[in-house]
PDB file of C-alpha atoms in Angstrom:
ATOM      1  CA  MET A   1     -32.360 -25.908 -32.688  1.00 61.00           C
ATOM      2  CA  THR A   2     -31.120 -28.122 -29.875  1.00 74.00           C
ATOM      3  CA  LEU A   3     -27.714 -28.760 -28.344  1.00 81.00           C
ATOM      4  CA  PRO A   4     -26.411 -32.288 -27.596  1.00 86.00           C
ATOM      5  CA  TRP A   5     -26.181 -32.958 -23.886  1.00 86.00           C
ATOM      6  CA  THR A   6     -22.490 -33.854 -24.222  1.00 91.00           C
ATOM      7  CA  GLU A   7     -21.723 -30.443 -25.692  1.00 91.00           C
ATOM      8  CA  MET A   8     -23.764 -28.808 -22.933  1.00 91.00           C
ATOM      9  CA  LEU A   9     -21.786 -30.637 -20.256  1.00 93.00           C
ATOM     10  CA  ILE A  10     -18.498 -29.652 -21.898  1.00 94.00           C
ATOM     11  CA  ARG A  11     -19.430 -25.980 -21.906  1.00 93.00           C
ATOM     12  CA  LEU A  12     -20.600 -25.973 -18.285  1.00 94.00           C
ATOM     13  CA  ALA A  13     -17.569 -27.934 -17.100  1.00 94.00           C
ATOM     14  CA  LEU A  14     -15.206 -25.635 -18.980  1.00 94.00           C
ATOM     15  CA  ALA A  15     -16.861 -22.607 -17.407  1.00 94.00           C
ATOM     16  CA  ALA A  16     -16.451 -24.137 -13.939  1.00 93.00           C
ATOM     17  CA  ILE A  17     -12.758 -24.905 -14.582  1.00 93.00           C
ATOM     18  CA  LEU A  18     -11.962 -21.481 -16.001  1.00 93.00           C
ATOM     19  CA  GLY A  19     -13.819 -19.742 -13.173  1.00 91.00           C
ATOM     20  CA  ALA A  20     -11.929 -21.839 -10.640  1.00 90.00           C
ATOM     21  CA  SER A  21      -8.615 -20.863 -12.236  1.00 89.00           C
ATOM     22  CA  VAL A  22      -9.274 -17.192 -11.604  1.00 88.00           C
ATOM     23  CA  GLY A  23     -10.883 -17.888  -8.228  1.00 86.00           C
ATOM     24  CA  LEU A  24      -7.792 -19.733  -6.986  1.00 85.00           C
ATOM     25  CA  GLU A  25      -5.725 -16.594  -7.432  1.00 81.00           C
ATOM     26  CA  ARG A  26      -8.253 -14.582  -5.414  1.00 79.00           C
ATOM     27  CA  GLU A  27      -8.446 -17.342  -2.806  1.00 79.00           C
ATOM     28  CA  ARG A  28      -4.660 -17.272  -2.461  1.00 76.00           C
ATOM     29  CA  LYS A  29      -4.874 -13.617  -1.435  1.00 73.00           C
ATOM     30  CA  GLU A  30      -7.850 -14.263   0.870  1.00 71.00           C
ATOM     31  CA  ARG A  31     -10.177 -11.900  -0.979  1.00 71.00           C
ATOM     32  CA  ALA A  32     -13.896 -11.622  -0.247  1.00 64.00           C
ATOM     33  CA  ALA A  33     -14.782 -13.498  -3.438  1.00 71.00           C
ATOM     34  CA  GLY A  34     -12.725 -16.675  -3.748  1.00 79.00           C
ATOM     35  CA  LEU A  35     -12.766 -20.029  -5.498  1.00 85.00           C
ATOM     36  CA  ARG A  36     -16.418 -21.000  -5.078  1.00 88.00           C
ATOM     37  CA  THR A  37     -17.767 -17.524  -5.847  1.00 85.00           C
ATOM     38  CA  HIS A  38     -15.860 -17.274  -9.125  1.00 87.00           C
ATOM     39  CA  MET A  39     -16.898 -20.794 -10.108  1.00 90.00           C
ATOM     40  CA  MET A  40     -20.566 -20.054  -9.401  1.00 92.00           C
ATOM     41  CA  VAL A  41     -20.476 -16.787 -11.341  1.00 90.00           C
ATOM     42  CA  CYS A  42     -18.765 -18.399 -14.335  1.00 92.00           C
ATOM     43  CA  ILE A  43     -20.935 -21.514 -14.541  1.00 93.00           C
ATOM     44  CA  GLY A  44     -24.078 -19.467 -13.919  1.00 92.00           C
ATOM     45  CA  SER A  45     -23.157 -17.135 -16.762  1.00 92.00           C
ATOM     46  CA  ALA A  46     -22.548 -20.119 -19.024  1.00 93.00           C
ATOM     47  CA  LEU A  47     -25.960 -21.532 -18.167  1.00 92.00           C
ATOM     48  CA  ALA A  48     -27.573 -18.145 -18.843  1.00 90.00           C
ATOM     49  CA  MET A  49     -25.974 -18.142 -22.283  1.00 90.00           C
ATOM     50  CA  LEU A  50     -27.192 -21.684 -22.970  1.00 90.00           C
ATOM     51  CA  VAL A  51     -30.715 -20.838 -21.866  1.00 86.00           C
ATOM     52  CA  SER A  52     -30.656 -17.622 -23.871  1.00 84.00           C
ATOM     53  CA  THR A  53     -29.539 -19.428 -27.025  1.00 83.00           C
ATOM     54  CA  TYR A  54     -31.312 -22.795 -26.814  1.00 83.00           C
ATOM     55  CA  GLY A  55     -33.863 -22.553 -24.011  1.00 77.00           C
ATOM     56  CA  PHE A  56     -36.706 -21.181 -26.096  1.00 72.00           C
ATOM     57  CA  ALA A  57     -36.352 -23.406 -29.155  1.00 69.00           C
ATOM     58  CA  ASP A  58     -39.744 -25.004 -28.513  1.00 69.00           C
ATOM     59  CA  VAL A  59     -41.622 -21.755 -29.167  1.00 67.00           C
ATOM     60  CA  LEU A  60     -39.762 -20.776 -32.308  1.00 66.00           C
ATOM     61  CA  GLY A  61     -42.068 -20.599 -35.279  1.00 66.00           C
ATOM     62  CA  THR A  62     -45.084 -19.746 -33.129  1.00 71.00           C
ATOM     63  CA  PRO A  63     -47.148 -16.925 -34.650  1.00 73.00           C
ATOM     64  CA  ASN A  64     -46.393 -13.449 -33.248  1.00 69.00           C
ATOM     65  CA  VAL A  65     -43.370 -14.752 -31.316  1.00 66.00           C
ATOM     66  CA  SER A  66     -39.902 -13.391 -32.040  1.00 70.00           C
ATOM     67  CA  LEU A  67     -36.859 -14.161 -29.918  1.00 72.00           C
ATOM     68  CA  ASP A  68     -33.570 -12.336 -29.417  1.00 74.00           C
ATOM     69  CA  PRO A  69     -31.084 -14.935 -28.134  1.00 70.00           C
ATOM     70  CA  SER A  70     -28.819 -12.235 -26.699  1.00 75.00           C
ATOM     71  CA  ARG A  71     -31.317 -10.666 -24.290  1.00 77.00           C
ATOM     72  CA  VAL A  72     -31.009 -13.130 -21.398  1.00 78.00           C
ATOM     73  CA  ALA A  73     -27.217 -13.292 -21.648  1.00 78.00           C
ATOM     74  CA  ALA A  74     -26.974  -9.500 -21.811  1.00 80.00           C
ATOM     75  CA  GLN A  75     -28.559  -9.188 -18.380  1.00 83.00           C
ATOM     76  CA  VAL A  76     -25.645 -11.113 -16.855  1.00 85.00           C
ATOM     77  CA  ILE A  77     -23.263  -8.218 -17.514  1.00 80.00           C
ATOM     78  CA  SER A  78     -25.459  -5.704 -15.711  1.00 80.00           C
ATOM     79  CA  GLY A  79     -26.670  -8.136 -13.053  1.00 82.00           C
ATOM     80  CA  ILE A  80     -23.164  -9.134 -11.986  1.00 83.00           C
ATOM     81  CA  GLY A  81     -22.689  -5.546 -10.848  1.00 75.00           C
ATOM     82  CA  PHE A  82     -24.752  -6.293  -7.731  1.00 74.00           C
ATOM     83  CA  ILE A  83     -22.368  -9.055  -6.689  1.00 74.00           C
ATOM     84  CA  GLY A  84     -19.295  -7.034  -7.609  1.00 72.00           C
ATOM     85  CA  GLY A  85     -20.606  -4.022  -5.709  1.00 72.00           C
ATOM     86  CA  GLY A  86     -20.783  -6.127  -2.560  1.00 71.00           C
ATOM     87  CA  THR A  87     -17.024  -6.729  -2.654  1.00 70.00           C
ATOM     88  CA  ILE A  88     -16.145  -3.004  -2.792  1.00 69.00           C
ATOM     89  CA  LEU A  89     -15.382  -1.354   0.537  1.00 63.00           C
ATOM     90  CA  PHE A  90     -14.982   2.396   1.032  1.00 58.00           C
ATOM     91  CA  LEU A  91     -12.756   2.621   4.093  1.00 54.00           C
ATOM     92  CA  ARG A  92     -11.979   6.326   4.145  1.00 55.00           C
ATOM     93  CA  GLN A  93     -11.169   9.152   1.774  1.00 52.00           C
ATOM     94  CA  ASN A  94      -9.072   7.920  -1.179  1.00 54.00           C
ATOM     95  CA  ILE A  95      -8.994   4.381   0.294  1.00 58.00           C
ATOM     96  CA  VAL A  96     -11.207   1.916  -1.597  1.00 63.00           C
ATOM     97  CA  LYS A  97     -10.753  -1.861  -1.526  1.00 71.00           C
ATOM     98  CA  GLY A  98     -12.312  -4.606  -3.606  1.00 74.00           C
ATOM     99  CA  LEU A  99     -12.286  -2.967  -7.036  1.00 78.00           C
ATOM    100  CA  THR A 100      -9.957  -5.603  -8.481  1.00 81.00           C
ATOM    101  CA  THR A 101     -12.100  -8.439  -7.121  1.00 81.00           C
ATOM    102  CA  ALA A 102     -15.239  -6.794  -8.504  1.00 84.00           C
ATOM    103  CA  SER A 103     -13.669  -6.379 -11.938  1.00 85.00           C
ATOM    104  CA  GLY A 104     -12.483 -10.003 -11.733  1.00 86.00           C
ATOM    105  CA  LEU A 105     -16.040 -11.188 -11.131  1.00 87.00           C
ATOM    106  CA  TRP A 106     -17.238  -9.145 -14.099  1.00 89.00           C
ATOM    107  CA  THR A 107     -14.513 -10.713 -16.276  1.00 91.00           C
ATOM    108  CA  VAL A 108     -15.351 -14.218 -15.037  1.00 91.00           C
ATOM    109  CA  ALA A 109     -18.987 -13.622 -15.977  1.00 91.00           C
ATOM    110  CA  ALA A 110     -17.888 -12.723 -19.493  1.00 92.00           C
ATOM    111  CA  ILE A 111     -15.722 -15.853 -19.604  1.00 94.00           C
ATOM    112  CA  GLY A 112     -18.751 -17.916 -18.633  1.00 93.00           C
ATOM    113  CA  LEU A 113     -20.806 -16.332 -21.408  1.00 91.00           C
ATOM    114  CA  ALA A 114     -18.080 -17.133 -23.906  1.00 93.00           C
ATOM    115  CA  ALA A 115     -17.836 -20.750 -22.699  1.00 93.00           C
ATOM    116  CA  GLY A 116     -21.623 -21.133 -22.789  1.00 91.00           C
ATOM    117  CA  GLY A 117     -21.680 -19.738 -26.318  1.00 89.00           C
ATOM    118  CA  GLY A 118     -19.087 -22.249 -27.515  1.00 91.00           C
ATOM    119  CA  MET A 119     -16.303 -19.664 -27.913  1.00 93.00           C
ATOM    120  CA  TYR A 120     -13.728 -21.911 -26.265  1.00 93.00           C
ATOM    121  CA  LEU A 121     -10.611 -20.131 -27.499  1.00 95.00           C
ATOM    122  CA  ALA A 122     -11.862 -16.717 -26.407  1.00 94.00           C
ATOM    123  CA  ALA A 123     -12.808 -18.050 -22.957  1.00 93.00           C
ATOM    124  CA  PHE A 124      -9.471 -19.831 -22.493  1.00 93.00           C
ATOM    125  CA  VAL A 125      -7.307 -16.913 -23.659  1.00 95.00           C
ATOM    126  CA  THR A 126      -9.253 -14.426 -21.528  1.00 94.00           C
ATOM    127  CA  THR A 127      -8.715 -16.651 -18.485  1.00 94.00           C
ATOM    128  CA  LEU A 128      -4.964 -16.721 -19.130  1.00 93.00           C
ATOM    129  CA  PHE A 129      -4.886 -12.941 -19.471  1.00 93.00           C
ATOM    130  CA  ALA A 130      -6.957 -12.496 -16.299  1.00 90.00           C
ATOM    131  CA  ILE A 131      -4.618 -14.704 -14.243  1.00 88.00           C
ATOM    132  CA  PHE A 132      -1.597 -12.891 -15.685  1.00 89.00           C
ATOM    133  CA  ILE A 133      -3.053  -9.485 -14.786  1.00 87.00           C
ATOM    134  CA  LEU A 134      -4.119 -10.495 -11.282  1.00 84.00           C
ATOM    135  CA  TRP A 135      -1.034 -12.504 -10.350  1.00 82.00           C
ATOM    136  CA  MET A 136       1.992 -11.539 -12.417  1.00 80.00           C
ATOM    137  CA  LEU A 137       1.373  -7.789 -12.650  1.00 78.00           C
ATOM    138  CA  HIS A 138       0.694  -7.313  -8.939  1.00 72.00           C
ATOM    139  CA  PRO A 139       4.389  -7.041  -7.910  1.00 73.00           C
ATOM    140  CA  VAL A 140       5.012  -4.609 -10.776  1.00 74.00           C
ATOM    141  CA  GLU A 141       2.050  -2.478  -9.703  1.00 67.00           C
ATOM    142  CA  ARG A 142       3.252  -2.394  -6.098  1.00 69.00           C
ATOM    143  CA  ARG A 143       6.756  -1.365  -7.137  1.00 70.00           C
ATOM    144  CA  PHE A 144       5.515   1.551  -9.215  1.00 65.00           C
ATOM    145  CA  SER A 145       2.875   2.624  -6.691  1.00 62.00           C
ATOM    146  CA  ARG A 146       5.458   2.784  -3.914  1.00 62.00           C
ATOM    147  CA  ARG A 147       7.670   4.990  -6.045  1.00 61.00           C
ATOM    148  CA  PHE A 148       4.907   7.523  -6.648  1.00 59.00           C
ATOM    149  CA  GLN A 149       3.029   7.063  -3.367  1.00 65.00           C
ATOM    150  CA  SER A 150       2.497  10.169  -1.282  1.00 70.00           C
ATOM    151  CA  LYS A 151       4.361  10.256   2.014  1.00 77.00           C
ATOM    152  CA  ALA A 152       2.343  11.183   5.092  1.00 80.00           C
ATOM    153  CA  ILE A 153       3.450  12.188   8.557  1.00 84.00           C
ATOM    154  CA  ARG A 154       1.364  12.858  11.680  1.00 86.00           C
ATOM    155  CA  LEU A 155       2.657  14.775  14.691  1.00 86.00           C
ATOM    156  CA  THR A 156       1.039  15.068  18.098  1.00 88.00           C
ATOM    157  CA  VAL A 157       1.820  18.093  20.276  1.00 86.00           C
ATOM    158  CA  ASP A 158       0.244  19.340  23.500  1.00 81.00           C
ATOM    159  CA  ASP A 159       0.508  23.065  22.905  1.00 79.00           C
ATOM    160  CA  LYS A 160      -1.234  25.332  20.408  1.00 82.00           C
ATOM    161  CA  ALA A 161       1.826  27.544  19.999  1.00 83.00           C
ATOM    162  CA  LYS A 162       3.957  24.480  19.287  1.00 82.00           C
ATOM    163  CA  SER A 163       1.538  23.266  16.629  1.00 83.00           C
ATOM    164  CA  ALA A 164       1.729  26.660  14.897  1.00 85.00           C
ATOM    165  CA  GLU A 165       5.526  26.530  15.088  1.00 84.00           C
ATOM    166  CA  VAL A 166       5.666  23.078  13.500  1.00 84.00           C
ATOM    167  CA  VAL A 167       3.223  24.019  10.730  1.00 84.00           C
ATOM    168  CA  ASN A 168       5.133  27.206   9.883  1.00 85.00           C
ATOM    169  CA  LYS A 169       8.418  25.316   9.853  1.00 83.00           C
ATOM    170  CA  ILE A 170       7.154  22.750   7.349  1.00 83.00           C
ATOM    171  CA  ILE A 171       5.240  25.198   5.155  1.00 83.00           C
ATOM    172  CA  HIS A 172       8.233  27.520   4.783  1.00 80.00           C
ATOM    173  CA  ASN A 173      10.528  24.672   3.746  1.00 80.00           C
ATOM    174  CA  ASP A 174      10.940  25.240   0.015  1.00 76.00           C
ATOM    175  CA  ASN A 175      12.288  21.712  -0.519  1.00 76.00           C
ATOM    176  CA  LEU A 176       8.976  20.106   0.429  1.00 78.00           C
ATOM    177  CA  ASP A 177       6.094  19.639  -2.011  1.00 77.00           C
ATOM    178  CA  ILE A 178       3.084  19.715   0.323  1.00 79.00           C
ATOM    179  CA  GLN A 179      -0.054  17.984  -0.927  1.00 77.00           C
ATOM    180  CA  SER A 180      -2.283  18.588   2.099  1.00 80.00           C
ATOM    181  CA  CYS A 181      -2.146  19.888   5.652  1.00 82.00           C
ATOM    182  CA  ASN A 182      -4.621  19.343   8.482  1.00 84.00           C
ATOM    183  CA  VAL A 183      -4.642  20.308  12.166  1.00 85.00           C
ATOM    184  CA  ASP A 184      -7.133  18.721  14.576  1.00 86.00           C
ATOM    185  CA  ARG A 185      -7.614  19.113  18.288  1.00 82.00           C
ATOM    186  CA  HIS A 186      -8.149  15.955  20.323  1.00 79.00           C
ATOM    187  CA  ASP A 187      -8.700  16.539  24.039  1.00 78.00           C
ATOM    188  CA  SER A 188      -5.703  18.629  25.087  1.00 79.00           C
ATOM    189  CA  ASN A 189      -3.521  17.571  22.150  1.00 84.00           C
ATOM    190  CA  TYR A 190      -3.100  18.976  18.662  1.00 85.00           C
ATOM    191  CA  ILE A 191      -2.671  16.495  15.803  1.00 88.00           C
ATOM    192  CA  ILE A 192      -0.873  17.815  12.724  1.00 86.00           C
ATOM    193  CA  SER A 193      -1.138  15.770   9.508  1.00 87.00           C
ATOM    194  CA  PHE A 194       0.914  16.472   6.410  1.00 83.00           C
ATOM    195  CA  LYS A 195       0.985  14.685   3.057  1.00 82.00           C
ATOM    196  CA  PHE A 196       3.877  15.265   0.674  1.00 79.00           C
ATOM    197  CA  LYS A 197       4.464  14.628  -3.009  1.00 75.00           C
ATOM    198  CA  ASN A 198       7.738  13.254  -4.351  1.00 70.00           C
ATOM    199  CA  LEU A 199       9.362  13.006  -0.926  1.00 72.00           C
ATOM    200  CA  ASP A 200      12.151  10.439  -0.960  1.00 70.00           C
ATOM    201  CA  LYS A 201      13.096   8.257   1.986  1.00 72.00           C
ATOM    202  CA  LYS A 202      16.200  10.265   2.869  1.00 77.00           C
ATOM    203  CA  GLU A 203      14.261  13.519   3.197  1.00 76.00           C
ATOM    204  CA  LEU A 204      11.543  11.781   5.209  1.00 75.00           C
ATOM    205  CA  LYS A 205      14.114  10.181   7.512  1.00 79.00           C
ATOM    206  CA  ALA A 206      15.873  13.501   8.068  1.00 80.00           C
ATOM    207  CA  MET A 207      12.574  15.212   8.879  1.00 79.00           C
ATOM    208  CA  ILE A 208      11.566  12.500  11.335  1.00 80.00           C
ATOM    209  CA  GLY A 209      14.975  12.631  13.030  1.00 82.00           C
ATOM    210  CA  GLU A 210      14.642  16.370  13.456  1.00 81.00           C
ATOM    211  CA  PHE A 211      11.189  16.086  15.008  1.00 81.00           C
ATOM    212  CA  GLN A 212      12.241  13.231  17.271  1.00 81.00           C
ATOM    213  CA  SER A 213      14.829  15.499  18.854  1.00 81.00           C
ATOM    214  CA  ASP A 214      12.163  18.109  19.589  1.00 80.00           C
ATOM    215  CA  ALA A 215      10.916  17.703  23.169  1.00 78.00           C
ATOM    216  CA  GLY A 216       7.669  19.517  22.365  1.00 79.00           C
ATOM    217  CA  ILE A 217       6.482  16.749  20.028  1.00 83.00           C
ATOM    218  CA  LYS A 218       4.825  13.887  21.904  1.00 83.00           C
ATOM    219  CA  GLU A 219       4.272  11.370  19.086  1.00 84.00           C
ATOM    220  CA  ILE A 220       5.280  10.874  15.450  1.00 84.00           C
ATOM    221  CA  ASN A 221       3.641   8.539  12.932  1.00 82.00           C
ATOM    222  CA  TRP A 222       4.443   8.134   9.239  1.00 77.00           C
ATOM    223  CA  ASN A 223       3.953   5.757   6.315  1.00 73.00           C
ATOM    224  CA  LYS A 224       7.026   3.975   4.977  1.00 59.00           C
TER     225      LYS A 224
END
């Protein structure tokens, strides 16, 4: 079984266009994997599907030879994990970047397989959904994440007794839902870090104003 060269060109070109559509969104946000990376992944996946399906037609019918046309294409899904893994950065505890880009590359690889297999509608619809998820849902995600994001505050004091006073004051405040507390010593200073759950902006502002009026506190940092 062979495939006309015109059909082959259509499938590869469609894969390149669909990959570029998703890559443009990543390029707009200056992610590690942008336009060219997504195009290469998509068109490469399409070629793998074509090779897997039609590349071994010349040996079909040979004695003791059996072919599974899905085996080459199946390796794309696992192999793309190496590229996706390279876009993931573990910055510090609970802070990981690049997961969305990695999942986008995995999706683009699947789009390429669909385009290479002649499933044009599935490839096109998946591309539309991918762009919608990456672009249109991002503001919604940010709005909800800010609402439920933990508030953190870091205080720097130069006295051990003062650090104990600040910690006791916060811990014994029944209105605060404390998620974590940490005290570190840096040179002659004591750094107190607190993370709170469900702390609204008014409560955070009142707490910061109270600490700013305390002469024993040298520095205050917090996330907005």
